[in-house]
Coordinates of C-alpha atoms in Angstrom, one line a residue:
X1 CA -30.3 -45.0 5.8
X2 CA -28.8 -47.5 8.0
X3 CA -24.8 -48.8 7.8
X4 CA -24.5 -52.6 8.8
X5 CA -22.2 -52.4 11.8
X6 CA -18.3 -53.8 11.4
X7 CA -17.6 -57.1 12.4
X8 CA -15.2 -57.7 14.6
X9 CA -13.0 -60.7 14.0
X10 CA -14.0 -63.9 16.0
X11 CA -12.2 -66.8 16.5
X12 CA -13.5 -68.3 13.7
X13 CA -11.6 -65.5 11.8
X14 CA -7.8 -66.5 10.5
X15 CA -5.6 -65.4 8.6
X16 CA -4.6 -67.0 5.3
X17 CA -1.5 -68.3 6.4
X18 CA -3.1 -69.7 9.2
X19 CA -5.7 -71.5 7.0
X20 CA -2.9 -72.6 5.0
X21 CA -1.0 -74.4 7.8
X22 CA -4.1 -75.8 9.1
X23 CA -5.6 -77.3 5.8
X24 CA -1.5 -78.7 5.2
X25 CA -1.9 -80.4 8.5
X26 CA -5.3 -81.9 7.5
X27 CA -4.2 -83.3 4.1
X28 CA -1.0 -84.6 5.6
X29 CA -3.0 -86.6 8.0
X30 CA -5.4 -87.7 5.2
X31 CA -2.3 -88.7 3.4
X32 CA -1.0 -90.7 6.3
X33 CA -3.9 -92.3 6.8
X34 CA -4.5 -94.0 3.3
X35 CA -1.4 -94.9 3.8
X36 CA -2.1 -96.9 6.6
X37 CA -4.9 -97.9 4.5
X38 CA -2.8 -99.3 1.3
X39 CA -0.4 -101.2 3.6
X40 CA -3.4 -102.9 5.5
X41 CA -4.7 -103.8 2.2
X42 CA -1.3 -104.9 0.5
X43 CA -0.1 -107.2 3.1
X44 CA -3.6 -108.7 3.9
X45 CA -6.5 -111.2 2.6
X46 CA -9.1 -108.8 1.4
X47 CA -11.6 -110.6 5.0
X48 CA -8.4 -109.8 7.0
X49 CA -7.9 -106.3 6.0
X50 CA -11.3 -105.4 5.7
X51 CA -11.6 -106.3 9.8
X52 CA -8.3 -104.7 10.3
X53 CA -9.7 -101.3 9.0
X54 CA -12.5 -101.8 10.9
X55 CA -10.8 -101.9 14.0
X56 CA -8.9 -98.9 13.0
X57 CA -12.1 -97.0 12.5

């Protein structure tokens, strides 16, 4: 009978508060992003805005 070594954590390894802060950072700049989004939208022609996000990218 073989036993399947341990694995040693990696960097790929975090810890769950760690994975918390990183996915809040990634929603928050989601967030900010469609708001950038709605404003370029609001205050635009749908042409204008659509070449605005463009730009953005």
């Amino acid at each position: 009978m073989t036993v399947a070594p341990a694995e040693t954590p990696g960097p790929q390894s975090i810890g769950r508060s760690q994975y918390l802060f990183l996915l809040a950072q990634l929603l928050l700049e989601k967030m900010m992003k469609l708001g950038v989004y709605t404003a370029i939208l609001h205050d635009r022609d749908l042409p204008e805005a659509l070449d605005a996000l463009v730009e953005l990218g």
